[in-house]
Each structure stands twice: as structure tokens, then as C-alpha cells.
Coordinates of C-alpha atoms in Angstrom, one line a residue:
X1 CA -13.9 59.5 29.2
X2 CA -12.8 55.9 29.5
X3 CA -15.7 55.2 31.8
X4 CA -18.1 56.8 29.3
X5 CA -16.7 54.6 26.5
X6 CA -17.2 51.4 28.6
X7 CA -20.8 52.4 29.4
X8 CA -21.5 53.1 25.8
X9 CA -20.1 49.7 24.7
X10 CA -22.2 47.9 27.4
X11 CA -25.3 49.7 26.2
X12 CA -24.6 48.7 22.6
X13 CA -24.0 45.1 23.6
X14 CA -27.3 45.1 25.5
X15 CA -29.1 46.4 22.4
X16 CA -27.5 43.9 20.0
X17 CA -27.7 40.9 22.2
X18 CA -31.3 39.7 21.2
X19 CA -30.4 40.1 17.5
X20 CA -27.2 38.1 17.9
X21 CA -29.0 35.4 19.8
X22 CA -31.7 35.1 17.1
X23 CA -29.1 34.8 14.4
X24 CA -26.9 32.2 16.2
X25 CA -29.4 30.1 18.1
X26 CA -29.8 26.8 16.2
X27 CA -33.2 26.4 17.8
X28 CA -34.7 29.6 16.6
X29 CA -38.4 29.1 16.0
X30 CA -38.0 30.6 12.6
X31 CA -36.0 27.6 11.4
X32 CA -37.5 26.9 8.0
X33 CA -38.9 23.5 7.0
X34 CA -40.6 23.5 3.6
X35 CA -42.7 26.5 2.6
X36 CA -45.2 26.1 5.3
X37 CA -42.8 27.3 8.1
X38 CA -42.0 30.5 6.3
X39 CA -45.5 31.8 5.8
X40 CA -46.4 34.9 7.7
X41 CA -49.6 33.7 9.4
X42 CA -49.0 35.5 12.6
X43 CA -48.0 38.9 11.1
X44 CA -50.0 41.9 10.2
X45 CA -53.4 42.6 11.6
X46 CA -55.0 39.7 13.6
X47 CA -58.0 38.0 11.9
X48 CA -61.3 39.2 13.1
X49 CA -62.5 37.1 16.0
X50 CA -59.1 35.7 16.6
X51 CA -58.0 36.1 20.2
X52 CA -54.6 37.8 20.7
X53 CA -53.3 34.9 22.8
X54 CA -54.0 32.5 19.9
X55 CA -52.0 34.6 17.3
X56 CA -48.9 35.1 19.5
X57 CA -47.7 31.6 18.6
X58 CA -47.4 32.6 14.9
X59 CA -50.1 30.0 14.0
X60 CA -53.7 30.8 13.1
X61 CA -56.5 29.4 15.1
X62 CA -57.7 27.2 12.2
X63 CA -54.2 25.7 11.6
X64 CA -53.7 25.2 15.3
X65 CA -56.9 23.0 15.4
X66 CA -55.8 21.1 12.4
X67 CA -52.4 20.6 14.0
X68 CA -54.0 19.0 17.0
X69 CA -56.0 16.7 14.7
X70 CA -52.8 15.5 12.9
X71 CA -50.9 15.0 16.2
X72 CA -53.9 13.0 17.5
X73 CA -53.9 10.8 14.4
X74 CA -50.2 10.0 14.8
X75 CA -50.6 9.3 18.5
X76 CA -53.4 6.9 17.7
X77 CA -51.2 5.1 15.2
X78 CA -48.3 4.8 17.7
X79 CA -50.5 3.1 20.2
X80 CA -52.2 0.9 17.6
X81 CA -48.7 -0.4 16.6
X82 CA -47.7 -1.0 20.2
X83 CA -50.6 -3.2 21.0
X84 CA -51.1 -5.0 17.7
X85 CA -48.4 -7.4 18.9
X86 CA -50.4 -8.0 22.1
X87 CA -53.5 -8.7 20.1
X88 CA -51.8 -11.6 18.3
X89 CA -49.5 -12.7 21.2
X90 CA -50.9 -16.3 21.4
X91 CA -50.1 -16.8 17.7
X92 CA -46.6 -15.4 18.2
X93 CA -45.9 -17.7 21.2
X94 CA -47.1 -20.7 19.2
X95 CA -45.1 -19.6 16.0
X96 CA -41.8 -19.2 17.8
X97 CA -42.4 -21.8 20.6
X98 CA -41.6 -19.3 23.4
X99 CA -42.6 -19.1 27.1
X100 CA -44.1 -16.2 29.0
X101 CA -40.8 -14.5 30.0
X102 CA -39.7 -14.3 26.3
X103 CA -43.1 -13.0 25.3
X104 CA -42.7 -10.3 27.9
X105 CA -39.4 -9.2 26.3
X106 CA -41.3 -8.1 23.2
X107 CA -42.8 -5.1 25.1
X108 CA -39.7 -4.6 27.3
X109 CA -37.2 -4.3 24.5
X110 CA -39.4 -1.8 22.7
X111 CA -40.0 0.3 25.8
X112 CA -36.3 0.3 26.8
X113 CA -35.3 1.6 23.3
X114 CA -38.1 4.2 23.5
X115 CA -37.1 5.2 27.0
X116 CA -33.3 5.6 26.5
X117 CA -33.8 7.6 23.3
X118 CA -36.4 10.0 24.8
X119 CA -33.9 12.3 26.5
X120 CA -32.0 12.7 23.2
X121 CA -35.1 13.8 21.4
X122 CA -36.2 15.9 24.4
X123 CA -32.9 17.8 24.1
X124 CA -33.3 18.2 20.3
X125 CA -37.0 19.2 20.7
X126 CA -36.2 22.1 23.0
X127 CA -33.6 23.4 20.5
X128 CA -34.3 22.5 16.9
X129 CA -37.2 22.3 14.5
X130 CA -39.7 19.9 16.0
X131 CA -41.6 19.3 12.8
X132 CA -38.5 18.0 11.0
X133 CA -37.6 15.7 13.9
X134 CA -41.0 14.2 14.0
X135 CA -41.1 13.6 10.2
X136 CA -37.8 11.8 10.2
X137 CA -38.7 9.7 13.3
X138 CA -42.1 8.6 12.1
X139 CA -40.7 7.6 8.6
X140 CA -38.1 5.5 10.3
X141 CA -40.8 3.9 12.6
X142 CA -43.0 3.0 9.6
X143 CA -40.1 1.3 7.7
X144 CA -38.9 -0.7 10.7
X145 CA -42.4 -1.8 11.6
X146 CA -43.0 -3.1 8.1
X147 CA -39.6 -4.9 8.2
X148 CA -40.6 -6.6 11.5
X149 CA -43.7 -8.2 9.8
X150 CA -41.4 -10.4 7.6
X151 CA -39.7 -12.2 10.5
X152 CA -39.4 -15.9 9.6
X153 CA -39.9 -18.9 12.0
X154 CA -36.9 -19.6 14.2
X155 CA -35.7 -16.0 14.2
X156 CA -37.4 -14.6 17.3
X157 CA -34.3 -12.4 18.0
X158 CA -35.0 -10.6 14.7
X159 CA -38.5 -9.7 15.9
X160 CA -37.0 -8.5 19.2
X161 CA -34.4 -6.3 17.4
X162 CA -37.0 -4.7 15.0
X163 CA -39.4 -4.0 17.9
X164 CA -36.5 -2.3 19.7
X165 CA -35.8 -0.1 16.7
X166 CA -39.5 0.9 16.5
X167 CA -38.8 2.8 19.8
X168 CA -36.6 5.2 17.9
X169 CA -39.5 6.6 15.9
X170 CA -41.9 6.7 18.8
X171 CA -39.4 8.6 21.1
X172 CA -39.0 11.3 18.4
X173 CA -42.7 11.9 18.5
X174 CA -43.9 11.4 22.1
X175 CA -41.5 13.8 23.7
X176 CA -42.3 16.6 21.3
X177 CA -46.0 16.5 20.3
X178 CA -47.4 17.7 23.7
X179 CA -45.0 20.7 23.7
X180 CA -46.4 21.8 20.4
X181 CA -49.9 21.8 21.8
X182 CA -48.6 23.7 24.8
X183 CA -47.3 26.4 22.4
X184 CA -50.6 26.7 20.6
X185 CA -53.1 26.9 23.6
X186 CA -53.1 28.0 27.2
X187 CA -55.2 27.5 30.3
X188 CA -58.5 25.5 30.0
X189 CA -58.3 25.4 26.2
X190 CA -54.9 23.7 26.5
X191 CA -56.4 21.1 28.9
X192 CA -59.2 20.4 26.4
X193 CA -56.8 20.0 23.5
X194 CA -54.5 17.7 25.6
X195 CA -57.6 15.6 26.6
X196 CA -58.3 15.2 22.8
X197 CA -54.7 14.3 22.2
X198 CA -54.6 11.7 25.0
X199 CA -57.9 10.1 23.9
X200 CA -55.7 8.6 21.2
X201 CA -53.8 6.5 23.8
X202 CA -56.5 4.2 25.0
X203 CA -58.5 4.4 21.7
X204 CA -55.3 3.6 19.7
X205 CA -54.4 0.8 22.1
X206 CA -57.9 -0.7 21.7
X207 CA -57.7 -0.5 17.9
X208 CA -54.4 -2.3 18.1
X209 CA -56.1 -5.3 19.6
X210 CA -59.0 -5.1 17.3
X211 CA -57.0 -4.6 14.1
X212 CA -54.5 -7.3 15.1
X213 CA -57.1 -9.9 15.9
X214 CA -59.3 -9.2 12.9
X215 CA -56.5 -9.1 10.3
X216 CA -55.1 -12.3 11.8
X217 CA -58.4 -14.0 11.4
X218 CA -58.9 -12.8 7.8
X219 CA -55.3 -13.5 6.7
X220 CA -54.8 -16.6 8.9
X221 CA -51.3 -15.2 9.5
X222 CA -50.2 -12.9 12.3
X223 CA -47.5 -11.3 10.2
X224 CA -50.2 -9.3 8.2
X225 CA -51.4 -7.7 11.4
X226 CA -48.1 -5.7 11.6
X227 CA -48.5 -4.4 8.1
X228 CA -51.4 -2.1 8.7
X229 CA -49.9 0.8 10.6
X230 CA -46.7 1.4 8.4
X231 CA -48.8 2.6 5.4
X232 CA -50.9 4.9 7.7
X233 CA -47.6 6.2 9.2
X234 CA -46.4 7.4 5.8
X235 CA -49.8 9.2 5.3
X236 CA -49.2 10.8 8.8
X237 CA -45.8 12.2 7.6
X238 CA -47.4 13.8 4.6
X239 CA -50.0 15.4 6.9
X240 CA -47.2 16.7 9.1
X241 CA -45.5 18.3 6.1
X242 CA -48.6 19.9 4.7
X243 CA -50.6 20.9 7.7
X244 CA -48.3 21.5 10.7
X245 CA -46.5 24.7 11.2
X246 CA -43.8 25.1 13.9
X247 CA -45.2 27.5 16.7
X248 CA -43.0 29.9 18.5
X249 CA -41.8 28.4 21.8
X250 CA -43.5 30.0 24.8
X251 CA -44.7 33.0 22.9
X252 CA -48.3 32.4 23.8
X253 CA -47.3 32.6 27.5
X254 CA -44.8 35.4 27.2
X255 CA -45.0 38.2 29.8
X256 CA -43.5 41.6 28.9
X257 CA -41.5 41.7 32.2
X258 CA -40.2 38.1 31.9
X259 CA -38.2 37.2 28.8
X260 CA -37.5 33.4 28.5
X261 CA -34.0 32.3 27.5
X262 CA -32.9 28.8 26.8
X263 CA -30.5 27.5 29.5
X264 CA -28.0 24.6 29.3
X265 CA -29.1 21.0 29.6
X266 CA -27.5 20.6 33.0
X267 CA -29.3 23.7 34.3
X268 CA -32.6 22.3 33.0
X269 CA -32.0 19.0 34.8
X270 CA -31.1 20.7 38.0
X271 CA -34.2 22.8 37.9
X272 CA -36.4 19.8 37.2
X273 CA -34.9 17.7 40.0
X274 CA -35.9 20.5 42.4
X275 CA -39.5 20.6 41.1
X276 CA -41.4 18.4 43.6
X277 CA -44.7 18.4 41.7
X278 CA -42.9 17.2 38.5
X279 CA -41.0 14.4 40.4
X280 CA -43.9 13.2 42.4
X281 CA -46.4 13.3 39.5
X282 CA -43.9 11.4 37.4
X283 CA -43.6 8.7 40.1
X284 CA -47.4 8.5 40.2
X285 CA -47.5 8.2 36.4
X286 CA -44.9 5.4 36.7
X287 CA -47.5 3.4 38.5
X288 CA -50.0 4.0 35.7
X289 CA -47.4 2.9 33.2
X290 CA -46.6 -0.3 35.2
X291 CA -50.3 -1.3 35.4
X292 CA -51.2 -0.4 31.8
X293 CA -48.1 -2.0 30.4
X294 CA -48.8 -5.3 32.3
X295 CA -52.5 -5.4 31.3
X296 CA -51.8 -4.3 27.7
X297 CA -49.6 -7.3 27.0
X298 CA -51.1 -10.0 29.3
X299 CA -54.8 -9.3 29.6
X300 CA -55.9 -10.9 26.3
X301 CA -53.6 -13.9 27.0
X302 CA -54.9 -14.2 30.5
X303 CA -58.6 -14.1 29.3
X304 CA -57.8 -16.8 26.8
X305 CA -56.2 -19.0 29.4
X306 CA -59.1 -18.5 31.7
X307 CA -61.5 -19.6 28.9
X308 CA -59.4 -22.7 28.3
X309 CA -59.3 -23.4 32.0
X310 CA -63.1 -23.2 32.3
X311 CA -63.6 -25.3 29.2
X312 CA -65.2 -22.5 27.1
X313 CA -62.4 -22.6 24.5
X314 CA -60.0 -25.2 23.2
X315 CA -56.2 -24.8 23.7
X316 CA -54.1 -23.3 20.9
X317 CA -51.9 -26.2 19.7
X318 CA -51.3 -25.3 16.0
X319 CA -52.5 -22.9 13.4
X320 CA -54.1 -19.5 14.2
X321 CA -55.3 -19.2 17.8
X322 CA -58.7 -17.8 18.9
X323 CA -58.2 -14.0 19.1
X324 CA -61.8 -13.1 20.2
X325 CA -60.5 -12.1 23.6
X326 CA -58.2 -9.6 22.0
X327 CA -61.1 -8.2 20.1
X328 CA -63.3 -7.8 23.2
X329 CA -60.5 -6.4 25.2
X330 CA -59.8 -3.9 22.5
X331 CA -63.3 -2.7 22.4
X332 CA -63.4 -2.3 26.2
X333 CA -60.1 -0.4 26.0
X334 CA -61.5 2.1 23.4
X335 CA -64.7 2.7 25.3
X336 CA -63.1 3.0 28.7
X337 CA -60.4 5.3 27.3
X338 CA -63.0 7.8 26.0
X339 CA -65.0 7.6 29.2
X340 CA -61.9 7.8 31.5
X341 CA -60.1 10.6 29.8
X342 CA -63.2 12.6 29.3
X343 CA -64.6 12.1 32.9
X344 CA -61.1 12.8 34.4
X345 CA -60.8 16.2 32.6
X346 CA -64.4 17.2 33.4
X347 CA -64.2 16.2 37.1
X348 CA -60.9 18.1 37.4
X349 CA -62.4 21.2 35.7
X350 CA -65.3 21.3 38.1
X351 CA -63.1 20.5 41.2
X352 CA -60.7 23.4 40.3
X353 CA -63.5 25.8 41.3
X354 CA -63.1 24.5 44.9
X355 CA -59.4 23.8 45.1
X356 CA -56.3 24.5 43.0
X357 CA -55.1 20.9 44.0
X358 CA -57.8 19.3 41.9
X359 CA -55.6 17.7 39.2
X360 CA -53.4 15.5 41.5
X361 CA -56.4 14.7 43.6
X362 CA -58.3 13.4 40.6
X363 CA -55.3 11.3 39.5
X364 CA -55.0 9.8 43.0
X365 CA -58.7 9.0 43.1
X366 CA -58.4 7.3 39.6
X367 CA -55.7 5.0 40.7
X368 CA -57.1 4.2 44.2
X369 CA -60.5 3.3 42.6
X370 CA -58.9 1.2 39.8
X371 CA -57.0 -1.0 42.3
X372 CA -59.9 -3.0 43.8
X373 CA -61.7 -3.4 40.4
X374 CA -58.6 -4.8 38.8
X375 CA -58.1 -7.2 41.7
X376 CA -61.7 -8.4 41.4
X377 CA -61.3 -8.9 37.6
X378 CA -58.3 -11.1 38.1
X379 CA -59.7 -13.3 40.9
X380 CA -63.1 -13.7 39.3
X381 CA -61.7 -14.9 36.0
X382 CA -62.1 -18.6 36.9
X383 CA -65.7 -18.2 37.9
X384 CA -67.5 -15.7 35.6
X385 CA -66.4 -14.3 32.3
X386 CA -69.1 -11.6 32.4
X387 CA -68.0 -10.4 35.8
X388 CA -64.4 -10.4 34.7
X389 CA -65.1 -8.1 31.7
X390 CA -67.3 -5.9 33.9
X391 CA -64.6 -5.4 36.5
X392 CA -62.0 -4.8 33.8
X393 CA -64.3 -2.1 32.3
X394 CA -64.5 -0.3 35.6
X395 CA -60.8 -0.6 36.4
X396 CA -59.6 0.6 33.0
X397 CA -62.1 3.6 33.1
X398 CA -60.7 4.8 36.5
X399 CA -57.1 4.1 35.3
X400 CA -57.7 6.2 32.1
X401 CA -58.6 9.3 34.1
X402 CA -54.9 10.1 34.5
X403 CA -53.7 10.5 31.0
X404 CA -54.5 14.1 30.0
X405 CA -54.3 15.5 33.6
X406 CA -50.7 14.2 34.2
X407 CA -49.6 15.9 30.9
X408 CA -51.3 19.1 31.9
X409 CA -49.6 19.1 35.3
X410 CA -46.2 18.8 33.6
X411 CA -46.9 21.7 31.2
X412 CA -48.0 24.2 33.9
X413 CA -45.3 23.4 36.5
X414 CA -42.4 23.5 34.0
X415 CA -41.3 26.6 32.0
X416 CA -41.8 26.4 28.2
X417 CA -38.0 26.2 27.4
X418 CA -37.7 23.0 29.5
X419 CA -40.8 21.1 28.5
X420 CA -39.4 18.7 25.9
X421 CA -36.6 17.8 28.4
X422 CA -39.2 17.3 31.1
X423 CA -41.4 15.2 28.8
X424 CA -38.3 13.1 28.0
X425 CA -37.3 12.5 31.6
X426 CA -40.9 11.7 32.6
X427 CA -40.9 9.1 29.8
X428 CA -37.5 7.7 31.0
X429 CA -38.5 7.4 34.6
X430 CA -42.0 6.2 34.1
X431 CA -41.0 3.5 31.6
X432 CA -37.8 2.5 33.4
X433 CA -39.7 1.7 36.6
X434 CA -43.0 1.1 34.9
X435 CA -43.9 -0.7 31.6
X436 CA -40.3 -1.3 30.5
X437 CA -40.0 -4.1 33.0
X438 CA -43.5 -4.9 34.1
X439 CA -44.5 -7.2 31.1
X440 CA -41.2 -9.1 31.5
X441 CA -41.6 -9.2 35.3
X442 CA -45.1 -10.6 35.1
X443 CA -43.9 -13.2 32.7
X444 CA -40.9 -14.2 34.9
X445 CA -43.1 -14.5 38.0
X446 CA -45.7 -16.5 36.0
X447 CA -43.0 -19.0 34.9
X448 CA -41.5 -19.2 38.4
X449 CA -44.9 -19.9 40.0
X450 CA -45.9 -22.5 37.4
X451 CA -45.5 -26.0 38.9
X452 CA -46.3 -27.9 35.7
X453 CA -47.2 -27.2 32.1
X454 CA -50.8 -28.1 32.6
X455 CA -53.6 -25.7 31.5
X456 CA -54.5 -25.2 35.1
X457 CA -51.0 -23.9 36.0
X458 CA -50.7 -21.8 32.8
X459 CA -53.8 -19.9 34.0
X460 CA -53.1 -19.9 37.7
X461 CA -49.5 -18.7 37.6
X462 CA -50.4 -15.8 35.3
X463 CA -53.4 -15.0 37.5
X464 CA -51.2 -14.7 40.7
X465 CA -48.5 -12.7 39.0
X466 CA -51.1 -10.1 37.7
X467 CA -52.3 -9.4 41.2
X468 CA -49.2 -7.2 41.5
X469 CA -50.9 -4.6 39.4
X470 CA -53.4 -3.7 42.2
X471 CA -50.7 -3.1 44.7
X472 CA -48.7 -0.8 42.4
X473 CA -51.9 1.2 41.6
X474 CA -52.3 1.9 45.4
X475 CA -48.7 3.1 45.6
X476 CA -49.2 5.4 42.6
X477 CA -52.3 6.9 44.2
X478 CA -50.1 7.8 47.2
X479 CA -47.6 9.6 45.0
X480 CA -50.4 11.8 43.5
X481 CA -51.7 12.6 47.0
X482 CA -48.1 13.8 47.8
X483 CA -48.1 15.9 44.6
X484 CA -51.2 17.8 45.9
X485 CA -49.0 19.2 48.7
X486 CA -46.7 21.0 46.3
X487 CA -48.7 21.8 43.2
X488 CA -49.8 25.3 44.1
X489 CA -46.2 26.5 44.9
X490 CA -44.6 24.9 41.8
X491 CA -47.3 26.3 39.5
X492 CA -46.8 29.8 40.9
X493 CA -43.0 29.5 40.4
X494 CA -43.4 28.4 36.8
X495 CA -45.9 31.1 35.9
X496 CA -43.8 33.8 37.5
X497 CA -40.4 32.5 36.3
X498 CA -37.8 35.2 35.7
X499 CA -34.5 34.4 34.0
X500 CA -31.5 34.8 36.3
X501 CA -28.8 37.1 35.1
X502 CA -26.2 34.4 35.8
X503 CA -27.8 31.6 33.9
X504 CA -26.0 30.7 30.7
X505 CA -27.4 31.8 27.3
X506 CA -26.5 31.2 23.7
X507 CA -23.9 33.5 22.1
X508 CA -21.7 33.2 19.0
X509 CA -18.1 32.0 19.4
X510 CA -15.8 31.4 16.4
X511 CA -18.6 30.6 14.0
X512 CA -20.4 28.3 16.5
X513 CA -22.9 28.9 19.3
X514 CA -21.9 28.5 23.0
X515 CA -23.4 29.2 26.3
X516 CA -22.0 31.8 28.7
X517 CA -23.3 33.9 31.6
X518 CA -25.2 37.1 30.6
X519 CA -22.8 39.1 32.8
X520 CA -19.8 38.1 30.7
X521 CA -21.4 39.5 27.6
X522 CA -22.6 42.8 29.0
X523 CA -19.4 43.8 30.9

């Protein structure tokens, strides 16, 4: 009789466990945020022509497409803001009377803030309402960016501080947005949507240079260049509230035999550290971040110094500097971004028919092909402006082939409940070893190599320091080649992931939620 009672209680516990978890889990996907998140779009009969896999997320196909559009717009604004500063860097250097190493700090401080906050938002993004987190973060970003545009002369430290705070808002968005797309689409459709999303990185970067240089020319004051994106950021928040609906995490990939449960943060980290494809592709992406971060800040200044060295332009002594190089570099960045991301996705799609290792192989080819063209662009700057721009065009095109593919690799080698955490750690590692230090490192090396303050050595020292980018690109290509060795195994493990009975799950405890092994609840 006692044994029968115990068996009955265990059976009841098993039946009630999912309901208890849904009620107590703070990250429940039904967490409301305004009226939009309570609408029953995914309930009832599916709309005619709507595939079943597109309705499992709880979001209609039309709203899913609109969501991607809004996320792309915000991603474009993020990168516009990042590189508006680079577009007016000669003016900032002249306004504050700073050298190359201090100029490099502008990007480094921002990236460090963004990098260290990413794991926090990754943790929150895997557990709480992602739409709410993004709305708060982007609002904060817009306000701080506007504040940075009022920095007076002699207060360079204030500009550094505000640029660091901008990283708070960007971290809240960059770690979460790709996971929302992953919960709306699967397989090749997800890859296409991610490619659209990552078009915004090079295009937004290019627009940052263009907007910065043109607004500076029109207003004759670089401060106004930083006042464009904040207003657009507030519009983006309104679009988030009105258009975006929180999708159900992992529902579109759910398999009847495998129920996905949220595990503890330490368990997530341990699992990610054993995922060879995730680690190696992240190291490869670190090389991409190093090169793009260096070029993003220093390429316009380098081109300007080359023109001064060859006598094509006059030095910037006082007043607004010539920002035409920022304009041209911005246009090149926009065009090469579209060509690079699009060609990378298309080549990978075609190559997948021959080998499942297509993605890391295309990433490796992109970096290895970019290295020699970047080298030629740097060494030819003193001889031919046209050749320099041509080589930059080719180098950036091959470099841009990586953006969407690396994101897709992460999403299919990591289970849905760990993706925001994985995005956060990829951001931390790639920026810590990549573009967090590379702009400052390039500036320090340039100052160290400079033997005098002549225009010759201002150009030559920066030229020699930028050659480091080609070497790093080759190392990154090697990491992606190593990723190809493990990609099949790790993708198979993620697609067939089954929750272990001993992994901790969320259960109620004295009015709060806590994580305990499943066995302790059922016995």
C-alpha cells in the first residue's frame, strides 16, 4: 500500500511538473509586454498557405517578416552610430588636440563596455522578455548618444565616458536580436533572414561614414554628426513596441521526443566550452573583428594622410577637415558589404550540396583572400589612390563574406535555450581579443614607430602599423579551417539534443524559482 501511494504521488508530480514550471519560470515566453504579446496569433486553425513550422513560434508569417525588417533597421542604426565617430575622426583629433593612441581609445572604450555587458544581457535574454530588454536598452543608447554630442572643448574624457555608456544599449540588442530570428525561421530560410539582418552591419557602417562626413560639411561642426542617430533610435523603439511580438523559444525546432528545458548558467557555459565548432568559429570571428575594427577607425584617417603625403590635399591645421575620404570609404563599405554578405551566403548555399562543411570553408576562404588585398591597399597608398581604393574594395568584399555565415553556424551548433548566452560569449571573446584593443593597438604602434611629427612619419607610421591586419586575417582563416573538422559532429549533437534527467530545471521554492535536478522532484 505504501509503495502504491509513493508511485501515485510520483505520477501526479510528473503530470503537474510542466504546469508548475510554466507558472514559476520568469522566462516564460508568454511574459506579457503591451497588448501585442498577448494576442493569439498562433492559436486556432493555421492561416491558409502558412507552413506549420512558421506558426509554431506563435507569430504569423507576415509579422515574422516585419520583425526581421525592424531588427535590420535597428542593427543598421547601431553600426551607423559606431562609425559616425570614425567619419569625423580628423576633426575630433584637431578639436581635442589628441594623438593616435587617444583617438584609438574612442573605439576601445565603447567596445569594452559593450563586451563586458554582453554576458549579462545574454543571461537575461535566455530567461526574460527579449522585446522589453531591447526597448529599454535602445532608449538608453539614444539618450547617451545625444548627450555625447554636447561635449565641450577640453573635456575629451567626457566623450570617452559617454561613448562607453553607448555600449550598454548596443549590448542589450546585439546579443538578443539574432536569437529572435532563430525562433522565427529554420534551415535555409533562417540563413536568408540572417543574411538580410547582417547586411545592416557593413551598410550601416558605410552610412556612418557618409552621414558623419556630410553632416560635418553642412554644419561645419562635427558635434552635429552625432545627433542624427538618436532620433532614429527612438523611432526604432516605437517600431519594436508596435510590430515585434516575442516568439516562443525553440518551439519552431521542437521535436516531440525531445523537450527542451532551460539549464543553469554554469551548465550552459560548460556545454559551450566543450563545443569545438562554437569555440573555433568564435576565434575565427575574432580575427574578423580585429581587422574590421582597425580598418573602421583608421582607414579614413590613413587615406587622408596618404593624400597629404602625396600632395593631393592640404593638412588639417584648424577648422573642419577634409572628410571626402570618409565619404568614399563609406560608399565602398556599403557596396562591399552587400556584395560580400550576399555572395558569401550564395556560395555557401551552393557548396552545401557537395559538403556539409561548406560554411566554415567559405569563411576561411573569405579571410585568406582578403589578406593579400588588404596588404596591397596599405602598401600602394603612397603611389596610387585609385589602386588603393580598388584593393580596399576587394579586401572588404571578401572580409564581409563571414558575417551572416558565422551567425548561422552559432545558431545550428547551439541548442535554442543557450543561444543568447552563446551570442554573448562570442561577443565577449571576439571583441576582447579583436576590435576592443585593435584600434588602440594600431594607434600605439603608430605613435611608437613615428620618429618625428612630420607629415611623412604621420603617414608612414600608421601605414606600417596597419600591416598587422593582413597577418591577423590569415590566422583567422586557419581557425575556420579547423572549425570544418568538427562542424558535422557538433551540428548533429545540437539537432538531436536530449535533456538529461540530472540537469537542473526551474521549480518553485518559497515563492521564488530555483533550479534542482529533475530526479529530486519526481522521487
